[in-house]
Tab-separated table of C-alpha atoms in Angstrom:
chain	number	residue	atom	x	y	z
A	1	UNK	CA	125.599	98.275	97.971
A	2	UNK	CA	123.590	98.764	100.874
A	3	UNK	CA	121.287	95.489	102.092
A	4	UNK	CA	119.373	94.539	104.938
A	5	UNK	CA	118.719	90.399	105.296
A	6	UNK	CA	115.601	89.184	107.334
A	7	UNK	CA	113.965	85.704	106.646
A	8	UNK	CA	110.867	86.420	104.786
A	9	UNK	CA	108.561	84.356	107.135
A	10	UNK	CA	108.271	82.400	110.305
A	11	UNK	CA	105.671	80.325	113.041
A	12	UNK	CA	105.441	80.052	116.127
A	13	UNK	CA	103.232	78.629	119.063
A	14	UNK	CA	101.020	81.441	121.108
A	15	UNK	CA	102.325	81.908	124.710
A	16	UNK	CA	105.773	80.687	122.586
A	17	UNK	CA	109.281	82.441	122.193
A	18	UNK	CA	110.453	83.871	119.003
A	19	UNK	CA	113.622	85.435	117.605
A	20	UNK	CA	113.666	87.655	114.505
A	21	UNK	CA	116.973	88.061	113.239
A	22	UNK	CA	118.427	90.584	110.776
A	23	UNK	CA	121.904	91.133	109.305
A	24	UNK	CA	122.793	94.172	107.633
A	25	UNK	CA	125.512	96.233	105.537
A	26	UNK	CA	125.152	99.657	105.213
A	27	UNK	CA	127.101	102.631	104.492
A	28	UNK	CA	127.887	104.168	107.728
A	29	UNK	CA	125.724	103.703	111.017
A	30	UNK	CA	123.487	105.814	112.802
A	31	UNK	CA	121.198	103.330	114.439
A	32	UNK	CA	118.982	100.306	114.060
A	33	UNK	CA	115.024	100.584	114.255
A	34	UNK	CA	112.476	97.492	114.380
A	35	UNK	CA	109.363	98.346	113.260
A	36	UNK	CA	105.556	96.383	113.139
A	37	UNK	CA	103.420	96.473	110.536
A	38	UNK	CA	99.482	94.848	110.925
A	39	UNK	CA	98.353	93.887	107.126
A	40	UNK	CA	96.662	96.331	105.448
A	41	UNK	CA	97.923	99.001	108.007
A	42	UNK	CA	100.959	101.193	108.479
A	43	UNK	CA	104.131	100.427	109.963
A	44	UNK	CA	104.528	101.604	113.737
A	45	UNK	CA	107.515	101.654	115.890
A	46	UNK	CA	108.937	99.349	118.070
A	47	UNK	CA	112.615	99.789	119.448
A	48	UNK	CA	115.449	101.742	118.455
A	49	UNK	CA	118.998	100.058	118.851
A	50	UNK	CA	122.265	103.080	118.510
A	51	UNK	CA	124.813	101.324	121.134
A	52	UNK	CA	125.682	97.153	121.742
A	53	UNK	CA	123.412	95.464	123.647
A	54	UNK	CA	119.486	94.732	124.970
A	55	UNK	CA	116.880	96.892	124.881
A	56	UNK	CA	113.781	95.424	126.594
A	57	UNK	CA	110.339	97.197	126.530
A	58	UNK	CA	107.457	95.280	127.862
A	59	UNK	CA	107.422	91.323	126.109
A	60	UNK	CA	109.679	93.202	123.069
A	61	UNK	CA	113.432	93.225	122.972
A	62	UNK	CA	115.702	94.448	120.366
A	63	UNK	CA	119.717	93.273	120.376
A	64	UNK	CA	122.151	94.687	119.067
A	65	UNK	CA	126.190	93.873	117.408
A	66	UNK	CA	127.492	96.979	115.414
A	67	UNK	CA	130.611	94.471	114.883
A	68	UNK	CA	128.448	91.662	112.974
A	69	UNK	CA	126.170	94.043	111.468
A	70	UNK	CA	123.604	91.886	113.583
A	71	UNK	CA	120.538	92.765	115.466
A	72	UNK	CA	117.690	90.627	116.535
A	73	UNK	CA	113.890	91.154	118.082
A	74	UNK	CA	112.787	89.111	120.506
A	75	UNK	CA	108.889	88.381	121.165
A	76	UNK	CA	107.913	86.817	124.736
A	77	UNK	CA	104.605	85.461	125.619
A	78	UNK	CA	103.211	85.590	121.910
A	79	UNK	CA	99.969	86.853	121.864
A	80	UNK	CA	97.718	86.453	118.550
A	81	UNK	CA	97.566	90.131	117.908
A	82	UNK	CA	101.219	89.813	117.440
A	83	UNK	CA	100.383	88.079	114.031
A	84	UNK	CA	101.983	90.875	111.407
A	85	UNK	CA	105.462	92.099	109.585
A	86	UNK	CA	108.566	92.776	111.634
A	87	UNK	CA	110.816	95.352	109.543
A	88	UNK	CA	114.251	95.838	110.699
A	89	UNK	CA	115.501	99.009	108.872
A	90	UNK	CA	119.292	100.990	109.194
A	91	UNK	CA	119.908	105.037	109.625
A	92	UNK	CA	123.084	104.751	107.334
A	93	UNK	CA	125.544	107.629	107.423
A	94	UNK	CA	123.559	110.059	105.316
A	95	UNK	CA	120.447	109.763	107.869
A	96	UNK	CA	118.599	107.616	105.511
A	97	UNK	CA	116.490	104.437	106.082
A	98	UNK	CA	117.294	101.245	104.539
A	99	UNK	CA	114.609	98.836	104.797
A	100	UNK	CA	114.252	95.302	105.125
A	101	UNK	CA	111.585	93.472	103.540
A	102	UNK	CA	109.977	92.428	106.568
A	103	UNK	CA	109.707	89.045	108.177
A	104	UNK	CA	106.222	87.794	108.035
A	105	UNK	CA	105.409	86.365	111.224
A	106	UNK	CA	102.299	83.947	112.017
A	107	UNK	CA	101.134	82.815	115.563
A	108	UNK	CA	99.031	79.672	115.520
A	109	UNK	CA	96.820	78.797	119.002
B	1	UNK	CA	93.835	115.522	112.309
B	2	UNK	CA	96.084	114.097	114.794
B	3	UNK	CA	98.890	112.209	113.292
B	4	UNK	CA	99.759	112.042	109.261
B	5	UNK	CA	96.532	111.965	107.066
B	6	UNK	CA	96.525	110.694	103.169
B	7	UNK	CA	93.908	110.457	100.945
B	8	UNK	CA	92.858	109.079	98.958
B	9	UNK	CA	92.998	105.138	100.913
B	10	UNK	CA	93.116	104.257	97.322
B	11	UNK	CA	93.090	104.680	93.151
B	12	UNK	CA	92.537	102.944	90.439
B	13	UNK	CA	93.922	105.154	87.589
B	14	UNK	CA	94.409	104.693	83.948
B	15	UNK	CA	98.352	104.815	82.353
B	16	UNK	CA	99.026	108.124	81.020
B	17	UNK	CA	97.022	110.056	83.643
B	18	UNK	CA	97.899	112.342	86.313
B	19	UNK	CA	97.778	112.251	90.044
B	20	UNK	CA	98.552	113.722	93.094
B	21	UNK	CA	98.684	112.147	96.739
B	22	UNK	CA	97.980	114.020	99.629
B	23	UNK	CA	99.993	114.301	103.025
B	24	UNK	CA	99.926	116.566	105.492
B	25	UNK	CA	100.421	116.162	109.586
B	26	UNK	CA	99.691	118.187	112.616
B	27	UNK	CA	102.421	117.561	114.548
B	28	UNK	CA	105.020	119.872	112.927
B	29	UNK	CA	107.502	117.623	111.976
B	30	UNK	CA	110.438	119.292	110.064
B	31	UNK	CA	111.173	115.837	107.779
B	32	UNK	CA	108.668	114.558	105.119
B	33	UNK	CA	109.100	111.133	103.412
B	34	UNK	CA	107.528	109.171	100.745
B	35	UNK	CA	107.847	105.639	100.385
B	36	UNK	CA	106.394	103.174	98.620
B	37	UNK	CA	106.121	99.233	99.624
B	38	UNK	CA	105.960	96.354	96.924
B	39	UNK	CA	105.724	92.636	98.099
B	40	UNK	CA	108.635	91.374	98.706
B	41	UNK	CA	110.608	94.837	98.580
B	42	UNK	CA	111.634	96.745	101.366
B	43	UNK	CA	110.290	100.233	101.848
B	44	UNK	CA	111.638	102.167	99.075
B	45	UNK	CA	112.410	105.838	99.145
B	46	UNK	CA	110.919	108.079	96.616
B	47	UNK	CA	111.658	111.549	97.678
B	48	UNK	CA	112.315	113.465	100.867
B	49	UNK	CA	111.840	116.449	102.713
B	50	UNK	CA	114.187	118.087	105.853
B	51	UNK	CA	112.581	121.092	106.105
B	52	UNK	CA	109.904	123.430	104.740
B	53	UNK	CA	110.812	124.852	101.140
B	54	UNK	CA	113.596	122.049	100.403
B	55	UNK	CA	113.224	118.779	98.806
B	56	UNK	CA	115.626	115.509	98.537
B	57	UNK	CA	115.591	112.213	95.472
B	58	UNK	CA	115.612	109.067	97.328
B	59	UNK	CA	115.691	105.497	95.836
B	60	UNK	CA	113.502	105.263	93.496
B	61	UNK	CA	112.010	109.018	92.180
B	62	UNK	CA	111.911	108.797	88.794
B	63	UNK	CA	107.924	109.428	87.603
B	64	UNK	CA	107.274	111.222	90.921
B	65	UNK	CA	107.530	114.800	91.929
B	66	UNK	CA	107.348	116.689	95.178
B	67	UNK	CA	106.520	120.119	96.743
B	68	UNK	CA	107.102	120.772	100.421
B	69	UNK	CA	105.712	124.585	100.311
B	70	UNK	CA	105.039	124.526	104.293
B	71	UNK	CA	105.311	122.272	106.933
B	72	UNK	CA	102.363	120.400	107.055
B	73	UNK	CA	101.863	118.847	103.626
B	74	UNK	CA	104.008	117.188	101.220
B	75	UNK	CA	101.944	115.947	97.927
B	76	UNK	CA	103.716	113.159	95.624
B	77	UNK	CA	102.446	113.787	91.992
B	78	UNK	CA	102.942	110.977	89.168
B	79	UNK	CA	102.967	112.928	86.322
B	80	UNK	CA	102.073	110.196	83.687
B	81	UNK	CA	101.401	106.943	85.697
B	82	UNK	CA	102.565	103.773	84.200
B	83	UNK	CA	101.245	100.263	85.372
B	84	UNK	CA	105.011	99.596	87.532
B	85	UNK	CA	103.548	102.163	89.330
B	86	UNK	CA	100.963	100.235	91.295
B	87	UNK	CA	101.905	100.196	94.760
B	88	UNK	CA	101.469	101.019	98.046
B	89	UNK	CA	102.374	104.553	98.981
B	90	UNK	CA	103.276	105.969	102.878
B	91	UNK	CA	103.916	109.056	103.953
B	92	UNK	CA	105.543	109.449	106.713
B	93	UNK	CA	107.163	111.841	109.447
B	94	UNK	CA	110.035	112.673	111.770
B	95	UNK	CA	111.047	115.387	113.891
B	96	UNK	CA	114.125	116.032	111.888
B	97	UNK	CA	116.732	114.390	109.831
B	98	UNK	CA	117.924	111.933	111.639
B	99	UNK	CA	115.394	111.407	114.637
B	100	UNK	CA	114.355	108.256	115.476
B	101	UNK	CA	110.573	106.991	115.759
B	102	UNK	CA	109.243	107.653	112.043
B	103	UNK	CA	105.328	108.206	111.868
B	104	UNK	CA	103.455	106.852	109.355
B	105	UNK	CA	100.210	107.344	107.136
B	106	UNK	CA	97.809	104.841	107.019
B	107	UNK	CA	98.745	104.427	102.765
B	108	UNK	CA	97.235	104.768	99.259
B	109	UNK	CA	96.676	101.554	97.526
B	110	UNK	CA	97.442	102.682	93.680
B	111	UNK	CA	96.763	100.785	90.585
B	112	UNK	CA	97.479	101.818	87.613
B	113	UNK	CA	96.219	100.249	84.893
């Protein structure tokens, strides 16, 4: 079956460092998406990961390892507003979405 | 409208009746989705849409039905609603099958009770 792992919830300091990691397996690969989601409100997009590697955008950075079904977003500089759900979700190889459950993440001053 | 619009934000609705969600976006988007969220669940696929006129079965579509009879909108009907139907329900957008950068609604809150 298809599954997407992310830990359900994590802390961390404002002005801090954090790394949200998910694992996935999936049938087939068409890229890797990391998405933000406010409670109450509607998820909105963050990074898009098709090829190995770093993508940085701003304090955000997504990772990427096709060969350990591995990907991870990094947060720099944590802000409050940053408080919300990180969903990591798979294009598998019939163009569909496979979701993660979202990792919960809560910034304390 | 600029973006995806549903309505209603949200429904409380007794088991047994029937309801329809509304969708519909301005950007003309060839790819319609449905999802719904539960805690604890990942998004969940109901039905999908590539293009006007044809319609897909995700995940999870039993109870549910779709119409995609022109771009813009793309209503989810429950036909009898049952209480495991409470949810959270997006719509959501993409330029095509496959494109990157899904939009979303803002979501209707259903409870069925």
């Amino acid at each position: 079956g298809q599954n997407i792992d992310q830990p359900t919830e994590m802390t961390a300091t404002e002005g801090a460092i954090v790394q949200i990691n998910c694992t996935y397996q999936t049938s087939g690969f068409n890229g890797l998406f990391w998405y933000q989601q406010h409670a109450g409100e509607a998820p909105t997009f963050l990074s898009y990961n098709v090829l190995d590697g770093l993508e940085e955008k701003g304090r955000f950075s997504s990772f990427l390892s096709r060969s350990k079904g591995y990907s991870y977003l990094l947060l720099k500089e944590l802000q409050m507003k940053d408080s919300a759900s990180y969903l990591c979700a798979v294009m598998d190889s019939n163009y569909q979405l496979i979701w993660g459950a979202g990792t919960k993440l809560i910034i304390k001053p | 409208i600029a973006g995806i619009t549903q309505a209603p934000t949200s429904q409380i609705l007794a088991a047994g009746r029937r309801m329809t969600l509304r969708c519909t976006q301005d950007m003309r988007h060839n790819a319609m989705y449905w999802y719904r969220q539960d805690l604890g669940l990942g998004l969940r696929l109901i039905h999908y849409s590539n293009t006007a006129g044809t319609t897909g079965k995700g995940e999870v579509p039993d109870g549910y039905s779709v119409s995609r009879a022109n771009t813009d909108d793309f209503p989810l009907t429950l036909a009898s609603a049952v209480p495991s139907q409470t949810s959270v329900y997006f719509c959501a957008s993409s330029e095509g099958q496959g494109s990157y950068g899904y939009t979303f609604g803002s979501g209707t809150r259903l409870t069925v009770v």
